[in-house]
Amino acid sequence: MKYSSQRVAYWFFAVCMLLFSLQLVYGFLMGFAHIGYDGLHDLIPFNVARSTHTNLLVMWLLAGFMGAAYYIIPEEADREIISIKWAYVQLIAFVIVGVTAIVGFHFEWWEGRKFLEIPRPLDYLVVVDVLLFIGLIGGTIWKGHRYTTTSIVLFFGLLTAALLYLPGMINTDHQTHDSYWRWWVVHLWVEGVWELIMGAIMAYLLIKLTGVDREIIEKWLYIIVGFTFLSGILGTGHHYYYIGTPRYWLMIGGVFSALEPLAFLGMAIYALAMAKKGGKSSTNRTALLWTLGTAVMSFVGAGFLGFAHTLPQVNLYTHGTLVTAMHGHLAFWGAYACLVLAIITYSMPYLTGRKLADTSTNIFAFWTSNIGMVSMTIAFGVAGIAQVYLERKMGLDFLLVQKEIEVHFFGLILAASLFTIGIIAFVYNFIRFGAPVGEVRGAE
Amino acid sequence: MLSKSQAKAFFLIGTVGFSLIFVGLTVDTFQRIPEQTNQKNMTAEVVRGKHLFEQKNCMGCHTILGEGAYYAPELTKVFERRGEAFIKAMLKDPDSMYPGQRRMTNYNFSDEEISDLTAFLKWIGTLDLNGFPPKPDLVRSASPTATGDTSLEQVVLKTEDRPLVFNQMCVACHSLNGQGGTVGPALDNIGSQRDITYLTKWLKDPMAIKPGTTMPKLPLSEEDIAELSAFLSSLKGSR
């Protein structure tokens, strides 16, 4: 690595590995509950497992984005992070707030609002922590010697992600208002500003891994994030079809969310094209593999499978069924989880000074987890489609349908086991890298 | 081909433009929500119910307005589907209602909390949701069943002859003509097996007749019981 303060990224990535592993445990709890093995019901009821599972995901992805920013920004801005001490304070505060939230869920200390379950007092601490983070990153860019498109897009993405956390804190007495603002956070994050973060991290990885000229990669970065917002902002409308909002959202949401896959398609084509164009024989081929995996799987999961049920005529039947879980799993995996694993794979050799990125363990982790996740998606998809036809089209009772589709949850657990083997391999490889004692090369 | 500065302009103009449109639509939407959601009927009870719904994280298992988790039934139209008595009984003692099935946590709600939640669910059912949840549309176009004499359409229509309380409560666990739950036995032939006196006693207190039965004592009025036992005793296997 170039600057010693980049080292803080390692600890964010270590937090990622820990929270991700825990997320899988809660996933299994829910999978087993679906096939009737709910032995832990009195201790960890489904709603606790569910909130923990999704919030752990959000937390470890945010930890990954933060780690990525601490690694990338010093190199892009050409200077150390303005205060390394405060960066560690920010890390520790983040972990404390996160762990408190997760433990609190088990004692019903939460807000029962899908994805935003963190209770209000902790919300304020999240805001303070993220402001500190934004300050450190922004200050580093500001005081740095240069402003690159990659760092500006990354900073803009992180800043707007922080700002968009606020609508989720609006108090409402009305279920429709509640839902309306909730999607400002959730949708505008994952189908909006998180894609800026994703685009910037991918641009950085492609610049480093393919050796293609920065100007070309960054020009495409603008076009792709431009498409993201062009479609994604009004695409929020696909959450406003059936919650008590006006009918015009059916048209607006339908048209604009149908355009959303274009940004992901653009990203996939661009990543593959740059990888092909790059003449440089990469020293870290597995990081490139994870990067291209992100590009392709985000298109399949977020773009294609999202499109599959986004039109109002289809969504009328699939809304609130397991079809959503199918899309959700592959979308988050492809667009964000793979991306964080890519930047980890890229940066670890520099952070630790060990050349363990291109090991067979990591390559095994890539293929096993991807095949596992695609199989999980298929299991969710079959269960979801069966549910749509039996419950929504034929009017069978909910529990009766759940019995009918139990077998697909058995398949889901098998697929999830394969996925878990892949992730265990990745975590094992992470541990083998050892402590962040990599050599600091200093500014050139 | 675009230059980098043109690409940047495309990004900035597009983002700002669409953000402004989105904010404008949001303002308009908030003006229209009161009418579309019967906001005038949103009583203090309903609001308390909404907050309680949130406090217990009901959408961690259920969906409402199609949003939530997929472990427990959709609740948008539950008031219409199951009726007030069933909902209240379920909230009071969830363990007894679907014996041996997927479990709901018993939150030990007070009677006031239960009526708040019920009021919330009743109000939610009156929202204009642009057609959600859809009516099952495959049943009506299905071909006649194997017996040849009954089309599924007639079966569906026939449910209108049943007591309302049967369609709301009993079918949650029992089936008739293949429709309904599978928790308890099918009721197609119950009239040949049990007479009206037995059924009346049974509905009043199942445990008194068969200790250890998993059939819960339901909150039924005298009229409900009279109506149900008459209906049940008429079910003699004929369709």
XYZ file of C-alpha atoms in Angstrom:
683
model
C 0.000 0.000 0.000
C 1.032 3.575 -0.562
C 0.011 5.149 2.752
C 0.047 3.685 6.224
C -3.415 5.038 7.053
C -4.908 2.714 4.432
C -4.315 0.019 7.009
C -7.561 0.888 8.798
C -9.375 -0.713 5.845
C -8.185 -4.106 7.040
C -10.174 -3.816 10.260
C -13.327 -2.811 8.416
C -12.890 -5.854 6.198
C -12.382 -8.067 9.232
C -15.689 -6.743 10.632
C -17.271 -7.605 7.269
C -16.123 -11.210 7.515
C -17.473 -11.538 11.035
C -20.893 -9.991 10.392
C -21.281 -11.838 7.079
C -20.644 -15.184 8.789
C -23.228 -14.343 11.428
C -25.714 -13.338 8.739
C -25.540 -16.832 7.263
C -26.419 -18.407 10.622
C -29.644 -16.395 10.802
C -30.411 -17.266 7.203
C -30.269 -20.959 8.080
C -32.530 -20.382 11.097
C -35.196 -18.994 8.781
C -34.695 -21.660 6.143
C -35.269 -24.385 8.729
C -38.271 -22.560 10.201
C -39.833 -22.643 6.736
C -39.692 -26.434 6.644
C -41.126 -26.759 10.139
C -37.984 -26.927 12.298
C -38.526 -23.876 14.455
C -37.029 -25.236 17.672
C -35.569 -21.843 18.543
C -38.929 -20.082 18.128
C -39.181 -19.066 21.783
C -35.646 -17.714 21.812
C -35.316 -16.295 18.325
C -38.728 -15.926 16.676
C -38.833 -15.504 12.916
C -39.151 -11.709 13.044
C -35.979 -11.468 15.136
C -34.073 -13.747 12.771
C -35.362 -11.807 9.804
C -34.396 -8.361 11.144
C -31.006 -9.641 12.227
C -30.345 -11.288 8.863
C -31.121 -8.174 6.802
C -29.515 -5.661 9.166
C -26.323 -7.700 9.364
C -26.251 -7.576 5.570
C -26.624 -3.804 5.516
C -24.002 -3.418 8.236
C -21.343 -5.588 6.664
C -21.877 -4.028 3.247
C -21.542 -0.552 4.784
C -18.426 -1.711 6.651
C -17.126 -2.941 3.290
C -17.878 0.372 1.575
C -16.204 2.263 4.408
C -13.151 0.015 4.293
C -13.027 0.424 0.521
C -13.194 4.210 0.883
C -10.385 4.247 3.469
C -8.282 2.124 1.129
C -9.069 3.907 -2.139
C -9.270 7.571 -1.131
C -5.667 8.022 0.121
C -4.353 6.601 -3.155
C -6.707 8.673 -5.273
C -6.186 11.881 -3.282
C -2.448 11.265 -2.869
C -2.203 11.755 0.863
C -2.745 10.074 4.222
C -6.231 10.107 5.781
C -6.480 13.388 7.714
C -6.805 11.701 11.078
C -6.019 8.055 11.516
C -7.000 8.186 15.176
C -10.518 9.377 14.352
C -10.807 6.716 11.674
C -10.314 4.072 14.369
C -12.783 5.865 16.627
C -15.272 5.784 13.764
C -14.671 2.047 13.251
C -15.129 1.209 16.924
C -18.263 3.366 17.228
C -19.700 1.684 14.124
C -19.131 -1.765 15.601
C -20.583 -0.796 18.987
C -23.740 0.694 17.460
C -24.146 -2.288 15.142
C -23.683 -4.909 17.826
C -26.023 -3.044 20.198
C -28.684 -2.955 17.490
C -28.359 -6.671 16.761
C -28.470 -7.637 20.422
C -31.380 -5.238 20.960
C -33.427 -6.994 18.267
C -33.405 -10.100 20.438
C -35.135 -8.114 23.176
C -37.641 -6.457 20.862
C -35.769 -3.171 20.927
C -36.499 -2.187 17.359
C -38.819 -0.410 14.946
C -40.776 -2.988 13.012
C -40.117 -1.352 9.669
C -38.627 -3.626 7.053
C -34.854 -3.012 6.645
C -34.904 0.020 8.985
C -35.409 -1.854 12.247
C -32.625 -0.028 14.106
C -34.337 1.828 16.990
C -34.473 5.609 16.931
C -31.859 6.435 19.618
C -29.319 4.321 17.718
C -30.333 6.017 14.455
C -28.898 9.261 15.830
C -25.650 7.518 16.693
C -25.519 6.075 13.179
C -25.900 9.597 11.815
C -23.076 10.925 14.018
C -20.820 8.037 13.071
C -21.483 8.425 9.364
C -20.933 12.195 9.577
C -17.536 11.508 11.113
C -16.764 9.072 8.318
C -17.889 11.509 5.619
C -15.823 14.232 7.288
C -12.702 12.083 7.271
C -13.121 11.013 3.661
C -14.186 14.455 2.455
C -11.365 16.151 4.340
C -8.827 13.774 2.862
C -10.042 14.473 -0.679
C -10.194 18.209 0.016
C -6.664 18.385 1.367
C -5.323 15.929 -1.185
C -3.265 16.895 -4.169
C -5.749 15.760 -6.746
C -9.454 15.248 -7.410
C -10.219 12.195 -9.518
C -13.601 11.301 -10.955
C -13.456 8.004 -9.096
C -12.977 9.655 -5.724
C -15.577 12.342 -6.400
C -18.208 9.779 -7.449
C -17.361 7.616 -4.447
C -17.612 10.601 -2.097
C -20.863 11.801 -3.671
C -22.301 8.284 -3.318
C -21.315 8.029 0.357
C -22.593 11.517 1.130
C -25.982 11.014 -0.514
C -26.286 7.595 1.138
C -25.838 9.352 4.480
C -28.373 12.050 3.606
C -30.907 9.520 2.389
C -30.827 7.779 5.765
C -32.753 10.757 7.131
C -36.188 10.254 5.470
C -36.323 6.921 7.307
C -36.367 8.846 10.572
C -39.535 10.795 9.790
C -42.224 9.926 12.333
C -45.558 8.982 10.817
C -48.949 7.863 12.043
C -50.036 6.784 8.587
C -49.006 3.416 7.157
C -48.833 4.807 3.610
C -46.564 7.698 4.648
C -44.425 5.248 6.581
C -43.998 3.043 3.562
C -43.460 6.010 1.257
C -40.502 7.392 3.215
C -39.087 3.956 3.954
C -38.549 3.395 0.240
C -36.801 6.724 -0.060
C -34.120 5.140 2.054
C -34.182 1.556 0.881
C -34.819 2.019 -2.823
C -32.798 5.168 -3.324
C -29.936 3.446 -1.551
C -29.770 0.158 -3.357
C -31.083 1.242 -6.746
C -29.606 4.733 -6.550
C -26.684 6.033 -4.589
C -25.182 2.672 -3.648
C -24.721 2.154 -7.364
C -22.516 5.253 -7.377
C -20.389 3.664 -4.682
C -20.419 0.426 -6.648
C -19.528 2.201 -9.906
C -16.657 4.069 -8.280
C -15.185 1.002 -6.566
C -15.493 -0.951 -9.803
C -13.849 1.852 -11.764
C -10.969 1.852 -9.286
C -10.601 -1.922 -9.523
C -10.731 -1.874 -13.319
C -8.162 0.923 -13.539
C -5.818 -1.040 -11.281
C -6.480 -4.510 -12.609
C -6.791 -4.004 -16.364
C -4.409 -1.124 -16.927
C -6.906 0.567 -19.274
C -6.555 4.341 -19.411
C -8.272 6.116 -16.509
C -9.918 8.673 -18.821
C -11.791 5.977 -20.721
C -12.941 4.124 -17.607
C -14.072 7.287 -15.849
C -15.993 8.543 -18.872
C -18.002 5.327 -18.826
C -18.444 5.661 -15.095
C -20.297 8.942 -15.653
C -22.497 7.469 -18.361
C -23.433 4.459 -16.252
C -24.195 6.349 -13.058
C -26.101 8.828 -15.239
C -28.295 5.948 -16.440
C -28.668 4.721 -12.871
C -30.268 7.952 -11.736
C -32.182 8.480 -14.953
C -34.031 5.224 -14.329
C -33.575 4.662 -10.610
C -35.021 7.851 -9.136
C -38.445 7.588 -10.753
C -38.059 3.803 -10.643
C -38.857 4.189 -6.936
C -42.395 4.230 -8.299
C -42.395 0.422 -8.432
C -42.743 0.497 -4.640
C -45.683 2.901 -4.887
C -48.035 0.709 -6.922
C -50.101 -0.777 -4.117
C -49.578 1.147 -0.894
C -52.399 3.683 -1.146
C -50.664 6.137 -3.479
C -52.076 7.524 -6.751
C -52.527 5.363 -9.806
C -50.049 7.310 -11.918
C -47.217 5.511 -10.116
C -48.167 2.339 -12.012
C -47.205 4.068 -15.254
C -44.188 6.004 -13.948
C -42.811 3.141 -11.873
C -43.393 0.657 -14.688
C -41.663 2.666 -17.406
C -38.668 3.852 -15.397
C -37.985 0.657 -13.513
C -38.105 -1.196 -16.830
C -35.121 0.991 -17.784
C -33.204 0.141 -14.603
C -31.546 -2.992 -16.030
C -29.832 -0.795 -18.639
C -27.475 0.666 -16.056
C -26.536 -2.814 -14.869
C -26.234 -4.095 -18.424
C -23.997 -1.122 -19.207
C -21.874 -1.882 -16.174
C -21.498 -5.546 -17.158
C -20.587 -4.802 -20.781
C -18.162 -2.100 -19.731
C -16.395 -4.268 -17.167
C -16.061 -7.166 -19.592
C -14.906 -4.862 -22.387
C -12.298 -3.191 -20.185
C -11.029 -6.536 -18.963
C -10.654 -7.678 -22.563
C -9.058 -4.421 -23.638
C -6.532 -4.368 -20.825
C -3.261 -5.768 -22.082
C -1.712 -5.853 -18.634
C -1.366 -9.396 -17.346
C -2.879 -8.875 -13.953
C -1.026 -9.982 -10.872
C -4.285 -10.466 -9.005
C -6.473 -12.442 -11.387
C -8.880 -13.520 -8.652
C -9.692 -9.908 -7.796
C -10.520 -9.411 -11.464
C -12.642 -12.566 -11.321
C -14.635 -11.157 -8.383
C -14.940 -7.796 -10.163
C -16.306 -9.380 -13.328
C -18.493 -11.580 -11.119
C -19.979 -8.414 -9.623
C -20.635 -6.985 -13.069
C -22.336 -10.091 -14.417
C -24.251 -11.196 -11.301
C -25.549 -7.698 -10.589
C -26.985 -7.604 -14.085
C -28.610 -11.018 -13.658
C -29.814 -10.495 -10.075
C -30.608 -6.810 -9.856
C -31.226 -6.015 -13.503
C -32.796 -9.056 -15.107
C -34.598 -10.649 -12.139
C -35.711 -7.217 -10.977
C -37.200 -6.550 -14.383
C -38.900 -9.948 -14.291
C -41.409 -8.753 -11.709
C -41.290 -4.985 -11.874
C -44.078 -4.344 -14.367
C -47.341 -3.586 -12.525
C -49.249 -6.297 -14.396
C -46.834 -8.919 -13.052
C -46.140 -7.277 -9.720
C -49.827 -7.247 -8.847
C -49.474 -11.009 -8.352
C -45.868 -11.295 -7.178
C -45.897 -8.359 -4.719
C -45.380 -9.691 -1.205
C -44.422 -13.228 -2.238
C -41.195 -15.223 -2.246
C -40.532 -13.949 -5.776
C -39.232 -10.814 -4.052
C -36.872 -12.921 -1.928
C -35.555 -14.548 -5.117
C -34.690 -11.194 -6.676
C -33.418 -9.740 -3.401
C -30.888 -12.463 -2.718
C -29.159 -12.472 -6.100
C -29.349 -8.683 -6.427
C -27.596 -7.996 -3.127
C -25.132 -10.788 -3.708
C -24.250 -9.715 -7.233
C -24.234 -5.969 -6.900
C -22.851 -5.428 -3.431
C -21.600 -8.565 -1.687
C -19.392 -9.667 -4.622
C -18.115 -6.108 -4.933
C -16.981 -5.967 -1.305
C -15.351 -9.387 -1.685
C -13.635 -8.074 -4.841
C -12.106 -5.050 -3.131
C -11.065 -7.247 -0.198
C -9.387 -9.700 -2.567
C -7.683 -6.826 -4.374
C -6.416 -4.950 -1.335
C -5.415 -7.761 1.028
C -2.039 -8.537 -0.607
C -1.073 -4.870 -0.208
C -2.503 -4.549 3.300
C -0.831 -7.659 4.660
C 2.158 -8.084 2.378
C 1.225 -11.680 1.597
C 0.490 -12.849 -1.927
C -2.489 -15.043 -1.132
C -5.125 -13.544 -3.424
C -4.631 -15.972 -6.298
C -4.873 -19.082 -4.175
C -6.981 -22.041 -5.147
C -8.962 -21.444 -1.933
C -10.125 -18.056 -3.148
C -10.918 -19.325 -6.648
C -12.845 -22.192 -5.054
C -14.659 -19.641 -2.873
C -15.675 -17.641 -5.934
C -17.167 -20.511 -7.883
C -18.735 -22.362 -4.969
C -20.441 -19.313 -3.505
C -21.694 -18.148 -6.885
C -23.058 -21.537 -7.879
C -24.591 -21.825 -4.403
C -26.257 -18.427 -4.639
C -27.615 -19.075 -8.132
C -29.080 -22.361 -6.859
C -30.631 -20.554 -3.888
C -32.153 -18.062 -6.289
C -33.639 -20.882 -8.329
C -35.099 -22.474 -5.185
C -36.647 -19.169 -4.098
C -37.883 -18.609 -7.640
C -39.637 -21.968 -7.926
C -41.159 -21.569 -4.451
C -42.241 -18.028 -5.280
C -43.806 -18.878 -8.616
C -45.660 -21.834 -7.085
C -46.875 -19.532 -4.303
C -48.079 -16.938 -6.823
C -50.114 -19.497 -8.755
C -51.532 -21.401 -5.790
C -52.242 -18.488 -3.471
C -52.783 -15.495 -5.696
C -54.205 -17.101 -8.836
C -56.126 -20.039 -7.347
C -56.951 -18.635 -3.932
C -55.612 -21.471 -1.766
C -55.034 -20.842 1.909
C -51.647 -19.378 2.921
C -50.545 -22.215 5.208
C -51.675 -24.868 2.755
C -49.521 -23.264 0.064
C -46.568 -23.048 2.459
C -46.854 -26.813 3.012
C -46.936 -27.384 -0.747
C -43.732 -25.398 -1.327
C -41.808 -26.775 1.657
C -39.799 -29.050 -0.603
C -38.252 -26.032 -2.326
C -37.031 -24.788 1.030
C -35.283 -28.103 1.473
C -33.603 -27.350 -1.857
C -32.859 -23.859 -0.623
C -31.074 -25.193 2.448
C -28.964 -27.513 0.295
C -28.033 -24.638 -2.000
C -27.326 -22.396 0.978
C -24.996 -25.057 2.371
C -22.997 -24.984 -0.851
C -22.936 -21.201 -0.692
C -21.743 -21.354 2.912
C -18.880 -23.689 2.003
C -17.740 -21.053 -0.487
C -17.940 -18.284 2.079
C -16.091 -20.361 4.682
C -13.296 -20.786 2.107
C -13.219 -17.029 1.562
C -13.082 -16.267 5.281
C -10.405 -18.927 5.767
C -8.347 -17.308 3.031
C -8.879 -13.916 4.679
C -7.573 -15.247 7.986
C -4.516 -16.772 6.263
C -3.488 -13.321 5.051
C -2.663 -12.463 8.656
C -2.180 -9.048 10.210
C -2.080 -5.786 8.197
C 1.700 -5.362 8.231
C 2.159 -4.722 4.526
C 5.017 -2.511 3.397
C 4.224 1.184 2.931
C 5.657 2.380 -0.355
C 4.901 6.050 0.223
C 3.962 8.686 -2.334
C 5.696 8.468 -5.669
C -18.640 9.451 -29.188
C -19.198 11.419 -25.972
C -16.272 13.183 -24.385
C -15.716 12.882 -20.647
C -17.141 16.344 -19.958
C -20.248 15.561 -22.021
C -20.672 12.351 -20.043
C -20.385 14.352 -16.831
C -22.998 16.841 -18.050
C -25.340 13.966 -18.937
C -24.970 12.611 -15.406
C -25.483 15.944 -13.663
C -28.395 17.208 -15.742
C -30.176 13.854 -15.656
C -29.772 13.462 -11.920
C -30.877 16.960 -10.993
C -33.777 16.924 -13.463
C -35.217 13.611 -12.357
C -34.710 14.428 -8.682
C -36.818 17.559 -9.129
C -39.565 15.633 -10.924
C -39.531 13.053 -8.146
C -39.859 15.679 -5.428
C -42.746 17.286 -7.335
C -44.555 13.957 -7.623
C -43.992 13.344 -3.924
C -45.703 16.624 -3.047
C -48.631 15.735 -5.298
C -48.860 12.213 -3.874
C -49.064 13.470 -0.302
C -51.952 15.710 -1.282
C -53.846 12.772 -2.729
C -53.146 10.190 -0.017
C -55.874 11.392 2.437
C -58.658 10.721 -0.053
C -57.249 7.477 -1.380
C -56.692 6.014 2.089
C -59.857 7.113 3.903
C -57.704 9.157 6.222
C -60.828 10.570 7.862
C -61.451 7.123 9.341
C -57.964 6.938 10.791
C -58.999 7.181 14.435
C -56.748 7.404 17.482
C -57.343 3.679 17.897
C -56.063 2.999 14.371
C -52.945 5.101 14.982
C -52.227 3.280 18.245
C -52.706 0.011 16.382
C -50.239 1.110 13.698
C -47.575 1.895 16.275
C -48.206 -1.380 18.080
C -47.940 -3.216 14.758
C -44.535 -1.594 14.364
C -43.415 -2.086 17.938
C -43.961 -5.842 17.739
C -42.400 -5.998 14.267
C -45.404 -7.777 12.773
C -43.974 -7.255 9.292
C -41.006 -9.364 10.381
C -43.225 -12.371 9.558
C -46.364 -11.021 7.850
C -46.796 -8.744 4.869
C -49.047 -5.703 4.973
C -49.778 -3.763 1.780
C -47.615 -6.556 0.351
C -44.579 -5.432 2.347
C -42.803 -7.430 5.008
C -41.615 -10.998 5.343
C -43.099 -14.064 3.690
C -43.432 -16.361 6.686
C -46.989 -15.547 7.703
C -50.180 -14.500 5.856
C -50.812 -11.193 4.072
C -52.790 -8.966 6.436
C -54.117 -6.206 4.173
C -57.523 -7.876 3.772
C -57.453 -10.025 6.884
C -60.388 -8.192 8.463
C -62.596 -9.069 5.520
C -61.163 -12.587 5.222
C -61.281 -13.719 8.873
C -63.539 -11.235 10.651
C -63.129 -9.424 13.935
C -63.799 -12.364 16.276
C -61.140 -14.566 14.685
C -58.512 -11.808 14.675
C -59.151 -11.057 18.329
C -58.990 -14.713 19.294
C -55.766 -15.132 17.324
C -54.137 -12.126 19.011
C -55.300 -13.284 22.429
C -53.929 -16.799 22.192
C -52.102 -17.533 18.944
C -50.835 -20.940 20.088
C -54.310 -22.462 20.297
C -55.530 -21.222 16.939
C -53.435 -23.208 14.479
C -52.441 -26.260 16.545
C -49.278 -27.938 15.329
C -48.685 -25.363 12.628
C -46.258 -22.542 12.035
C -46.229 -20.578 15.279
C -46.950 -16.983 16.086
C -45.408 -15.389 19.171
C -47.836 -14.788 22.032
C -47.369 -11.127 22.913
C -49.821 -11.191 25.857
C -51.723 -8.259 24.405
C -54.220 -6.460 26.625
C -57.822 -6.241 25.419
C -57.281 -2.588 24.562
C -54.202 -3.391 22.496
C -56.106 -6.108 20.698
C -58.910 -3.730 19.754
C -56.337 -1.139 18.596
C -54.658 -3.679 16.340
C -58.011 -4.877 15.050
C -59.063 -1.288 14.305
C -55.804 -0.784 12.408
C -56.331 -3.930 10.360
C -59.930 -2.925 9.647
C -58.827 0.503 8.384
C -55.997 -0.978 6.285
C -58.583 -3.106 4.494
C -60.433 -0.001 3.304
C -57.493 1.601 1.460
C -57.715 2.011 -2.297
C -54.641 0.024 -3.346
C -55.045 0.207 -7.138
C -56.311 -3.380 -7.306
C -54.070 -5.111 -4.739
C -54.459 -7.816 -3.544
C -55.832 -9.343 -6.750
C -58.831 -11.673 -6.719
C -57.829 -15.244 -7.628
C -58.532 -15.356 -11.352
C -57.637 -18.926 -12.315
C -60.454 -20.576 -10.372
C -63.211 -19.128 -12.486
C -61.740 -20.305 -15.767
C -60.853 -23.819 -14.571
C -62.433 -26.740 -16.395
C -65.128 -28.943 -14.784
C -63.804 -31.352 -12.191
C -63.456 -35.076 -12.697
C -66.986 -35.807 -11.540
C -68.205 -33.830 -14.502
C -71.210 -32.335 -12.796
C -69.640 -29.461 -10.925
C -67.475 -26.736 -12.335
C -65.163 -25.000 -9.917
C -67.025 -21.823 -10.671
C -70.135 -23.221 -9.074
C -68.154 -24.353 -6.062
C -66.920 -20.823 -5.580
C -70.376 -19.384 -5.958
C -71.727 -21.934 -3.527
C -69.636 -20.488 -0.708
C -72.115 -17.664 -0.627
C -74.770 -20.018 0.789
C -72.632 -20.732 3.829
C -72.826 -18.856 7.116
C -70.403 -15.938 7.072
C -68.731 -17.151 10.240
C -68.026 -20.498 8.520
C -66.291 -18.749 5.632
C -64.282 -16.586 7.985
C -63.319 -18.889 10.822
C -63.879 -22.572 10.092
C -62.125 -22.587 6.721
C -58.959 -21.308 8.370
C -58.356 -24.917 9.455
C -61.043 -27.107 7.845
C -61.955 -27.630 4.222
C -65.247 -28.050 2.413
C -65.370 -29.055 -1.247
C -61.609 -29.043 -1.188
C -61.420 -25.399 -0.213
C -59.975 -24.253 3.074
C -57.235 -25.299 5.448
C -55.818 -28.731 6.165
C -55.104 -28.286 9.857
C -58.289 -30.032 10.978
C -60.331 -32.739 9.187
C -62.430 -31.971 6.095
C -66.070 -31.245 6.884
C -67.774 -32.510 3.708
C -69.424 -35.434 5.474
C -69.684 -34.134 9.037
C -73.491 -34.164 8.973
C -73.534 -37.959 8.520
C -71.141 -38.468 11.409
C -72.486 -36.046 14.020
C -75.952 -34.695 14.730
C -76.964 -31.144 15.501
C -77.015 -31.602 19.317
C -73.484 -32.967 19.356
C -72.247 -30.208 17.072
C -73.826 -27.524 19.228
C -72.128 -28.876 22.337
C -68.873 -29.349 20.471
C -68.754 -25.770 19.235
C -69.562 -24.428 22.681
C -66.587 -26.145 24.287
C -64.627 -28.787 22.389
C -62.489 -29.659 25.424
C -65.548 -30.621 27.470
C -66.435 -33.325 24.953
C -62.958 -34.483 23.993
C -60.299 -33.521 26.529
C -56.958 -32.899 24.866
C -58.408 -31.966 21.511
C -56.459 -29.337 19.590
C -59.649 -27.653 18.404
C -59.774 -24.277 20.162
C -62.810 -22.872 21.921
C -63.738 -20.086 19.532
C -65.399 -16.792 20.453
C -68.794 -17.740 18.963
C -72.123 -16.185 19.931
C -75.231 -18.323 20.614
C -76.567 -17.311 17.197
C -73.301 -18.248 15.499
C -73.391 -21.671 17.136
C -77.013 -22.284 16.214
C -76.376 -21.246 12.632
C -73.169 -23.272 12.334
C -74.460 -26.488 13.868
C -77.509 -26.396 11.603
C -75.268 -25.854 8.591
C -72.717 -28.494 9.608
C -75.362 -31.133 10.290
C -76.650 -30.621 6.751
C -73.295 -31.570 5.224
C -73.776 -35.187 4.219
C -71.124 -35.764 1.614
C -73.188 -34.397 -1.239
C -71.749 -31.512 -3.133
